[in-house]
Short mmCIF file of C-alpha atoms and ligand atoms in Angstrom, two decimals:
data_model
loop_
_atom_site.label_atom_id
_atom_site.label_comp_id
_atom_site.label_asym_id
_atom_site.label_seq_id
_atom_site.Cartn_x
_atom_site.Cartn_y
_atom_site.Cartn_z
CA MET A 1354 0.06 0.11 0.05
CA ILE A 1355 1.16 3.48 -0.73
CA ASP A 1356 -1.03 6.42 0.44
CA GLY A 1357 -3.97 3.90 1.09
CA LYS A 1358 -3.63 2.77 -2.44
CA LYS A 1359 -2.84 -0.62 -3.82
CA VAL A 1360 0.35 -0.84 -5.86
CA LEU A 1361 0.48 -1.92 -9.58
CA PHE A 1362 3.68 -2.72 -11.48
CA SER A 1363 4.11 -3.48 -15.07
CA GLY A 1364 6.87 -3.02 -17.63
CA MET A 1365 7.90 -3.40 -21.32
CA GLN A 1366 10.86 -4.07 -23.17
CA ALA A 1367 12.24 -1.53 -25.58
CA THR A 1368 13.16 -4.33 -28.05
CA GLY A 1369 11.79 -3.85 -31.45
CA ASN A 1370 9.03 -1.89 -32.64
CA LEU A 1371 5.90 -2.04 -30.47
CA THR A 1372 2.81 -3.95 -31.93
CA LEU A 1373 -0.79 -3.52 -31.79
CA GLY A 1374 -0.66 -6.63 -29.48
CA ASN A 1375 1.64 -4.70 -26.96
CA TYR A 1376 -0.98 -1.79 -27.08
CA LEU A 1377 -4.10 -3.73 -26.84
CA GLY A 1378 -2.86 -6.44 -24.50
CA ALA A 1379 -0.92 -4.34 -22.15
CA LEU A 1380 -0.66 -0.49 -22.46
CA LYS A 1381 -4.39 0.05 -22.95
CA ASN A 1382 -5.24 -1.94 -19.93
CA TRP A 1383 -2.78 0.24 -17.89
CA LEU A 1384 -4.86 3.44 -18.61
CA THR A 1385 -8.05 2.18 -16.85
CA LEU A 1386 -5.96 0.99 -13.90
CA SER A 1387 -4.21 4.29 -13.11
CA ASP A 1388 -6.80 5.87 -10.89
CA GLU A 1389 -7.38 2.97 -8.79
CA TYR A 1390 -3.73 1.90 -7.96
CA GLU A 1391 -0.39 3.58 -7.14
CA CYS A 1392 1.25 2.64 -10.55
CA PHE A 1393 4.86 2.03 -11.40
CA TYR A 1394 5.31 1.45 -15.21
CA SER A 1395 8.91 0.64 -16.12
CA VAL A 1396 10.81 0.67 -19.41
CA VAL A 1397 12.65 -2.53 -18.54
CA ASP A 1398 15.98 -1.86 -20.36
CA MET A 1399 17.93 -4.18 -18.27
CA HIS A 1400 15.72 -7.04 -19.57
CA SER A 1401 16.64 -5.94 -22.96
CA ILE A 1402 20.31 -7.00 -23.03
CA THR A 1403 19.46 -10.42 -22.65
CA ILE A 1404 19.56 -10.24 -26.51
CA ARG A 1405 22.31 -8.48 -28.16
CA GLN A 1406 21.38 -4.77 -28.85
CA ASN A 1407 22.95 -1.95 -30.79
CA PRO A 1408 23.69 0.61 -27.83
CA ALA A 1409 22.54 3.80 -29.61
CA GLU A 1410 19.37 1.96 -30.97
CA LEU A 1411 18.39 0.71 -27.53
CA ARG A 1412 18.83 4.06 -25.94
CA LYS A 1413 16.62 5.66 -28.58
CA ARG A 1414 14.04 2.99 -28.32
CA ALA A 1415 13.84 3.21 -24.56
CA ARG A 1416 13.15 6.82 -24.80
CA ASN A 1417 10.62 6.30 -27.34
CA LEU A 1418 8.84 3.88 -25.29
CA LEU A 1419 8.82 6.04 -22.19
CA THR A 1420 7.35 8.74 -24.41
CA LEU A 1421 4.81 6.37 -25.78
CA TYR A 1422 3.68 5.44 -22.20
CA ILE A 1423 3.04 9.00 -21.84
CA ALA A 1424 1.40 9.60 -25.04
CA ALA A 1425 -0.88 6.74 -24.43
CA GLY A 1426 -2.28 8.88 -21.65
CA LEU A 1427 -0.60 7.77 -18.70
CA ASP A 1428 -0.04 10.91 -16.53
CA PRO A 1429 3.61 10.80 -15.40
CA LYS A 1430 2.88 12.96 -12.44
CA LYS A 1431 0.56 10.30 -11.09
CA ASN A 1432 2.25 7.08 -12.43
CA CYS A 1433 5.84 6.36 -11.87
CA ILE A 1434 7.16 6.04 -15.39
CA TYR A 1435 11.01 5.31 -15.35
CA TYR A 1436 13.73 3.25 -16.84
CA GLN A 1437 14.45 0.05 -14.88
CA SER A 1438 18.37 0.72 -15.18
CA HIS A 1439 17.92 4.14 -13.19
CA VAL A 1440 16.92 2.19 -10.21
CA SER A 1441 19.93 -0.07 -8.87
CA GLY A 1442 17.63 -1.85 -6.62
CA HIS A 1443 16.24 -4.03 -9.42
CA ALA A 1444 19.74 -5.70 -9.87
CA GLU A 1445 20.48 -5.95 -6.19
CA LEU A 1446 17.14 -7.69 -5.35
CA SER A 1447 17.57 -9.76 -8.51
CA TRP A 1448 20.72 -11.31 -7.01
CA ILE A 1449 19.09 -12.02 -3.72
CA LEU A 1450 15.90 -13.64 -5.23
CA SER A 1451 18.19 -15.73 -7.59
CA CYS A 1452 19.44 -17.43 -4.36
CA PHE A 1453 15.68 -18.43 -3.68
CA THR A 1454 14.94 -19.79 -7.21
CA TYR A 1455 15.59 -23.22 -8.45
CA MET A 1456 17.15 -24.16 -11.51
CA GLY A 1457 14.25 -26.46 -12.24
CA GLU A 1458 11.74 -23.61 -11.93
CA LEU A 1459 13.65 -21.61 -14.55
CA ASN A 1460 14.19 -24.63 -16.76
CA ARG A 1461 10.47 -24.99 -17.26
CA MET A 1462 9.86 -21.40 -18.43
CA THR A 1463 8.52 -21.32 -22.11
CA GLN A 1464 9.86 -18.01 -22.98
CA PHE A 1465 13.35 -19.17 -22.05
CA LYS A 1466 12.90 -22.11 -24.29
CA ASP A 1467 11.52 -20.02 -27.15
CA LYS A 1468 14.20 -17.36 -26.91
CA ALA A 1469 17.06 -20.01 -26.47
CA ALA A 1470 15.77 -21.74 -29.69
CA LYS A 1471 15.73 -18.47 -31.51
CA HIS A 1472 19.10 -17.03 -30.35
CA ALA A 1473 20.92 -20.49 -30.17
CA ASP A 1474 24.26 -18.51 -30.70
CA ASN A 1475 23.77 -16.50 -27.57
CA ILE A 1476 21.99 -18.50 -24.81
CA ASN A 1477 23.37 -16.42 -22.03
CA ALA A 1478 22.86 -16.61 -18.23
CA GLY A 1479 20.74 -13.51 -18.29
CA LEU A 1480 18.25 -15.00 -20.53
CA PHE A 1481 18.04 -17.91 -18.13
CA THR A 1482 17.52 -15.75 -15.09
CA TYR A 1483 15.42 -13.11 -16.90
CA PRO A 1484 12.28 -14.21 -14.72
CA VAL A 1485 14.20 -13.53 -11.43
CA LEU A 1486 14.77 -10.01 -12.57
CA MET A 1487 11.13 -9.68 -13.35
CA ALA A 1488 10.27 -11.03 -10.04
CA ALA A 1489 12.58 -8.40 -8.50
CA ASP A 1490 10.96 -5.66 -10.55
CA ILE A 1491 7.50 -6.66 -9.16
CA LEU A 1492 8.45 -7.38 -5.55
CA LEU A 1493 10.70 -4.42 -5.23
CA TYR A 1494 7.61 -2.10 -5.23
CA GLN A 1495 5.36 -4.64 -3.09
CA ALA A 1496 3.18 -4.61 -6.01
CA ASP A 1497 -0.39 -6.11 -5.54
CA VAL A 1498 -1.48 -6.39 -9.20
CA VAL A 1499 0.41 -6.87 -12.39
CA PRO A 1500 -1.21 -6.29 -15.59
CA VAL A 1501 0.40 -8.64 -18.34
CA GLY A 1502 -0.62 -10.51 -21.52
CA VAL A 1503 -1.47 -14.08 -20.93
CA ASP A 1504 2.19 -14.99 -22.28
CA GLN A 1505 3.65 -13.66 -18.86
CA MET A 1506 1.41 -15.59 -16.54
CA GLN A 1507 4.24 -18.33 -16.17
CA HIS A 1508 6.52 -15.56 -14.91
CA LEU A 1509 3.91 -14.25 -12.69
CA GLU A 1510 3.34 -17.38 -11.21
CA LEU A 1511 7.15 -18.07 -10.69
CA THR A 1512 7.10 -14.46 -8.79
CA ARG A 1513 4.41 -15.55 -6.51
CA ASN A 1514 6.24 -18.66 -5.80
CA VAL A 1515 9.55 -16.95 -4.85
CA ALA A 1516 7.74 -14.38 -2.77
CA GLU A 1517 5.91 -17.01 -0.80
CA ARG A 1518 9.14 -19.19 -0.40
CA PHE A 1519 10.88 -16.04 0.97
CA ASN A 1520 8.00 -15.02 3.16
CA ASN A 1521 7.85 -18.52 4.60
CA ILE A 1522 11.40 -18.22 5.68
CA TYR A 1523 11.66 -14.66 6.80
CA GLY A 1524 8.17 -13.68 7.76
CA ASP A 1525 5.97 -11.27 5.69
CA VAL A 1526 8.47 -9.41 3.73
CA PHE A 1527 6.86 -9.38 0.07
CA THR A 1528 3.41 -8.71 -0.97
CA VAL A 1529 2.31 -11.66 -3.01
CA PRO A 1530 1.19 -10.27 -6.48
CA GLU A 1531 -1.80 -11.17 -8.57
CA ALA A 1532 -1.94 -10.85 -12.34
CA TYR A 1533 -4.39 -8.86 -14.14
CA VAL A 1534 -5.22 -9.92 -17.54
CA GLY A 1535 -7.54 -7.72 -19.39
CA LYS A 1536 -10.66 -9.13 -21.12
CA VAL A 1537 -10.32 -7.97 -24.63
CA GLY A 1538 -7.03 -8.02 -26.50
CA ALA A 1539 -5.29 -10.35 -24.05
CA LYS A 1540 -3.83 -12.22 -26.94
CA ILE A 1541 -3.76 -10.54 -30.35
CA MET A 1542 -2.44 -13.05 -33.06
CA SER A 1543 -0.25 -12.75 -35.99
CA LEU A 1544 -2.01 -11.46 -39.01
CA GLN A 1545 -0.04 -14.07 -41.14
CA ASP A 1546 -0.41 -17.07 -38.68
CA PRO A 1547 -3.22 -16.69 -36.14
CA SER A 1548 -2.00 -19.63 -34.25
CA ARG A 1549 0.95 -17.53 -33.03
CA LYS A 1550 0.88 -14.28 -31.14
CA MET A 1551 1.63 -11.03 -32.58
CA SER A 1552 5.12 -10.40 -31.67
CA LYS A 1553 7.44 -7.55 -32.27
CA SER A 1554 10.34 -9.91 -32.99
CA ASP A 1555 8.38 -11.61 -35.96
CA GLU A 1556 10.52 -11.40 -38.85
CA ASN A 1557 7.57 -11.04 -41.25
CA PRO A 1558 6.58 -7.37 -40.92
CA ASN A 1559 3.10 -8.30 -42.38
CA ALA A 1560 2.25 -10.35 -39.41
CA SER A 1561 2.19 -7.51 -36.96
CA ILE A 1562 0.80 -3.84 -36.96
CA TYR A 1563 3.40 -1.58 -35.51
CA LEU A 1564 2.13 1.38 -33.46
CA MET A 1565 3.99 3.68 -35.72
CA ASP A 1566 2.62 2.30 -39.07
CA ASP A 1567 1.05 4.88 -41.27
CA PRO A 1568 -2.70 4.25 -42.25
CA ASP A 1569 -1.93 2.92 -45.89
CA THR A 1570 0.39 0.29 -44.36
CA ILE A 1571 -2.19 -0.52 -41.69
CA MET A 1572 -4.83 -1.10 -44.28
CA ARG A 1573 -2.51 -3.14 -46.61
CA LYS A 1574 -1.67 -5.49 -43.80
CA PHE A 1575 -5.17 -6.04 -42.89
CA LYS A 1576 -6.19 -6.79 -46.49
CA ARG A 1577 -3.44 -9.46 -46.54
CA ALA A 1578 -4.42 -10.79 -43.02
CA VAL A 1579 -4.78 -14.66 -43.34
CA THR A 1580 -8.22 -15.67 -42.93
CA ASP A 1581 -9.90 -18.98 -44.06
CA SER A 1582 -12.37 -20.39 -46.68
CA GLU A 1583 -15.59 -20.53 -44.54
CA GLY A 1584 -16.79 -17.22 -45.97
CA CYS A 1585 -18.81 -16.38 -42.96
CA ILE A 1586 -17.93 -14.06 -40.03
CA ARG A 1587 -18.23 -15.72 -36.78
CA TYR A 1588 -16.34 -15.30 -33.39
CA SER A 1589 -15.29 -19.06 -33.12
CA ASP A 1590 -12.06 -20.98 -32.43
CA ALA A 1591 -12.85 -22.72 -35.54
CA GLN A 1592 -12.14 -19.56 -37.55
CA PRO A 1593 -8.75 -18.14 -35.66
CA GLY A 1594 -8.01 -15.67 -38.24
CA ILE A 1595 -11.58 -14.11 -38.23
CA LYS A 1596 -11.75 -14.21 -34.49
CA ASN A 1597 -8.52 -12.44 -34.30
CA LEU A 1598 -9.79 -9.66 -36.38
CA LEU A 1599 -12.96 -9.55 -34.39
CA ASP A 1600 -10.73 -9.23 -31.24
CA ILE A 1601 -8.98 -6.37 -32.67
CA TYR A 1602 -12.05 -4.62 -33.92
CA CYS A 1603 -13.67 -4.93 -30.45
CA ALA A 1604 -10.55 -3.77 -28.61
CA CYS A 1605 -10.50 -0.71 -30.66
CA THR A 1606 -14.13 0.04 -30.83
CA GLY A 1607 -15.23 -1.27 -27.49
CA LYS A 1608 -17.87 -3.33 -28.95
CA THR A 1609 -18.63 -6.90 -27.61
CA PRO A 1610 -17.73 -9.93 -30.08
CA GLN A 1611 -21.51 -10.58 -30.29
CA GLU A 1612 -22.24 -6.91 -31.28
CA ALA A 1613 -19.61 -7.22 -33.86
CA GLU A 1614 -20.80 -10.59 -35.22
CA LYS A 1615 -24.35 -9.07 -35.75
CA GLU A 1616 -22.78 -5.96 -37.31
CA PHE A 1617 -20.93 -8.19 -39.90
CA ASP A 1618 -23.60 -10.72 -40.36
CA GLY A 1619 -24.06 -11.83 -43.94
CA LYS A 1620 -21.03 -9.67 -44.85
CA GLY A 1621 -17.84 -11.07 -46.53
CA TYR A 1622 -14.20 -10.79 -45.55
CA GLY A 1623 -13.82 -7.94 -48.00
CA GLU A 1624 -15.91 -5.65 -45.73
CA LEU A 1625 -14.60 -6.83 -42.52
CA LYS A 1626 -10.84 -6.38 -43.22
CA PRO A 1627 -11.01 -2.68 -44.27
CA ALA A 1628 -13.57 -2.01 -41.24
CA VAL A 1629 -10.93 -3.51 -38.85
CA GLY A 1630 -8.13 -1.43 -40.56
CA GLU A 1631 -10.19 1.78 -40.03
CA ALA A 1632 -10.86 1.05 -36.40
CA VAL A 1633 -7.27 0.42 -35.73
CA ILE A 1634 -6.14 3.61 -37.67
CA SER A 1635 -8.71 5.80 -35.52
CA VAL A 1636 -6.93 4.41 -32.41
CA LEU A 1637 -3.24 4.77 -33.59
CA LYS A 1638 -3.64 8.13 -35.36
CA PRO A 1639 -3.96 10.27 -32.36
CA LEU A 1640 -1.36 8.23 -30.41
CA GLN A 1641 1.13 8.82 -33.18
CA GLU A 1642 0.46 12.59 -33.18
CA GLU A 1643 1.00 12.73 -29.39
CA VAL A 1644 4.22 10.83 -29.65
CA ALA A 1645 5.43 13.26 -32.22
CA ARG A 1646 4.40 16.37 -30.09
CA LEU A 1647 6.10 14.89 -26.81
CA SER A 1648 9.12 13.84 -28.63
CA GLY A 1649 9.75 17.45 -29.43
CA ASP A 1650 9.74 18.48 -25.85
CA LYS A 1651 12.99 17.40 -24.67
CA ALA A 1652 13.21 19.40 -21.21
CA TYR A 1653 9.89 18.00 -20.34
CA ILE A 1654 10.52 14.26 -20.96
CA ASP A 1655 14.05 14.87 -19.16
CA SER A 1656 12.38 16.26 -16.05
CA ILE A 1657 9.80 13.31 -15.91
CA ILE A 1658 12.81 10.86 -16.23
CA LYS A 1659 14.63 12.53 -13.30
CA GLU A 1660 11.78 13.02 -10.92
CA ASN A 1661 10.29 9.51 -11.42
CA ALA A 1662 13.64 7.74 -11.13
CA GLU A 1663 13.96 9.37 -7.65
CA LYS A 1664 10.46 8.49 -6.81
CA ALA A 1665 10.97 4.82 -7.85
CA ASN A 1666 14.32 4.88 -6.06
CA TYR A 1667 12.67 5.94 -2.85
CA TYR A 1668 10.12 3.01 -2.74
CA ALA A 1669 12.71 0.63 -4.10
CA SER A 1670 15.27 1.20 -1.34
CA LYS A 1671 12.65 0.74 1.37
CA THR A 1672 11.97 -2.73 0.17
CA LEU A 1673 15.60 -3.53 -0.42
CA ARG A 1674 16.90 -2.52 3.07
CA LYS A 1675 14.21 -4.65 4.66
CA VAL A 1676 15.24 -7.82 2.51
CA GLN A 1677 18.98 -7.17 2.97
CA LYS A 1678 18.46 -7.20 6.70
CA LYS A 1679 16.37 -10.15 6.78
CA VAL A 1680 18.84 -12.26 4.71
CA GLY A 1681 21.66 -11.02 7.07
CA PHE A 1682 23.63 -8.52 5.36
CA PRO A 1683 25.54 -6.30 7.96
CA GLU A 1684 23.99 -2.85 8.61
CA LYS A 1685 25.62 0.20 6.84
CA ILE A 1686 27.51 2.46 9.18
CA ARG A 1687 26.15 6.05 8.42
P1 LIG B 2182 8.97 -10.08 -28.17
O1 LIG B 2182 8.38 -10.44 -29.48
O2 LIG B 2182 10.38 -9.43 -28.26
O3 LIG B 2182 8.91 -11.28 -27.11
P2 LIG B 2182 6.56 -9.09 -27.20
O4 LIG B 2182 5.83 -8.54 -28.50
O5 LIG B 2182 5.94 -10.48 -26.80
O6 LIG B 2182 7.93 -9.06 -27.66
P3 LIG B 2182 6.88 -7.90 -24.67
O7 LIG B 2182 7.89 -6.88 -24.43
O8 LIG B 2182 7.39 -9.28 -24.32
O9 LIG B 2182 6.37 -8.05 -26.12
O10 LIG B 2182 5.46 -7.59 -23.95
C1 LIG B 2182 5.01 -6.47 -23.53
C2 LIG B 2182 3.66 -6.72 -22.99
O11 LIG B 2182 2.70 -6.77 -24.18
C3 LIG B 2182 3.38 -7.79 -22.06
O12 LIG B 2182 2.56 -7.63 -21.05
C4 LIG B 2182 2.78 -8.89 -22.92
O13 LIG B 2182 1.99 -9.69 -22.35
C5 LIG B 2182 2.01 -8.03 -23.92
N1 LIG B 2182 1.86 -8.70 -25.13
C6 LIG B 2182 2.98 -8.89 -25.99
N2 LIG B 2182 2.48 -9.50 -27.26
C7 LIG B 2182 1.03 -9.49 -27.09
C8 LIG B 2182 -0.03 -9.92 -27.86
N3 LIG B 2182 0.11 -10.33 -29.12
N4 LIG B 2182 -1.32 -9.86 -27.36
C9 LIG B 2182 -1.54 -9.32 -26.28
N5 LIG B 2182 -0.68 -8.84 -25.43
C10 LIG B 2182 0.58 -8.87 -25.74
N1 LIG B 2183 8.90 -10.12 -19.24
C1 LIG B 2183 8.00 -8.90 -19.56
C2 LIG B 2183 8.36 -7.55 -19.25
C3 LIG B 2183 8.55 -7.22 -17.90
C4 LIG B 2183 7.43 -7.16 -16.99
C5 LIG B 2183 8.09 -7.16 -15.74
C6 LIG B 2183 6.12 -7.22 -16.97
C7 LIG B 2183 9.62 -7.30 -17.40
N2 LIG B 2183 9.57 -7.01 -16.13
C8 LIG B 2183 7.42 -6.93 -14.52
C9 LIG B 2183 5.38 -7.00 -15.79
C10 LIG B 2183 6.09 -6.99 -14.60
C11 LIG B 2183 7.66 -9.24 -20.92
O1 LIG B 2183 8.48 -9.83 -21.81
N3 LIG B 2183 6.67 -8.90 -21.47
#
């Protein structure tokens, strides 16, 4: 609890270009939660280097992501929007928690297996312990809720297990967090293969809508989206491509799948696809304009970075000091 409010933590990596999946599955849900909770939204740049990065590029993407958080509507005066690397407590707690996490647990993580297969030439220890750093992110702020897409549930379960294990030994040190998965847009699928999630690291640019795509590109990608030969528009698992388009449509318009089914009843894919494209454009265009405006205001963004890093450090240090004491580190002499 901070000032009587429950705490929320979430983060995104600044790797690759953000997709519509990231926006609908994560960022958009964050907006609805920011009044109810004391929120920490981190640009998790430390997680990004588990995969080789170009330094200048990473710096630029991290700043763009931080700007995007604000452009999407998160008020940086109310929400703590900051870079993970600006708070050393993340790394310090991560080390301690790694001593309370079993190899067997980390071995079961599907994201590790996927990423290891994808980057077979660089299966580094950081990639393996990635979920421990994520647990540290969350536990450092005593978060009650963590909004994530379904793909992150396994990491969250691990976080809970580590927190409970620690608490069982040392008493109630950590708040055990709950996942928050939004109802619509929880899993947006690839436009080229609706059995896989839309991912910013997909090699096929037609598989994903990027948040900075222009309207023509968005339309073109939707027109090329993989569907099926059923010819009818139903919200059903038997038609994953259509279901995904309807999910996107609903997440952008606020309609329910039933309402959307009714709207497109008797219509063909040739009508559905541009309608989804238009719905997405009407969501992304104002977002892109706001990113452009904020990016021009360097002093403002810099001040946010500074103030929020201080705020994050304040809360992080509180938890860290408590944990260090519990595990038996000697007190600092001041
Ligand atoms: P990568 O392709 O590099 O693994 P990613 O696109 O999966 O990246 P992350 O940085 O891992 O993106 O995820 C950021 C947030 O977006 C997470 O909360 C994640 O659950 C959510 N998210 C990612 N992809 C989707 C998707 N297709 N649908 C819904 N939510 C998603
Ligand atoms: N692992 C997450 C990003 C992430 C995160 C977090 C999400 C890092 N730390 C803490 C929620 C809470 C991902 O790849 N999407």
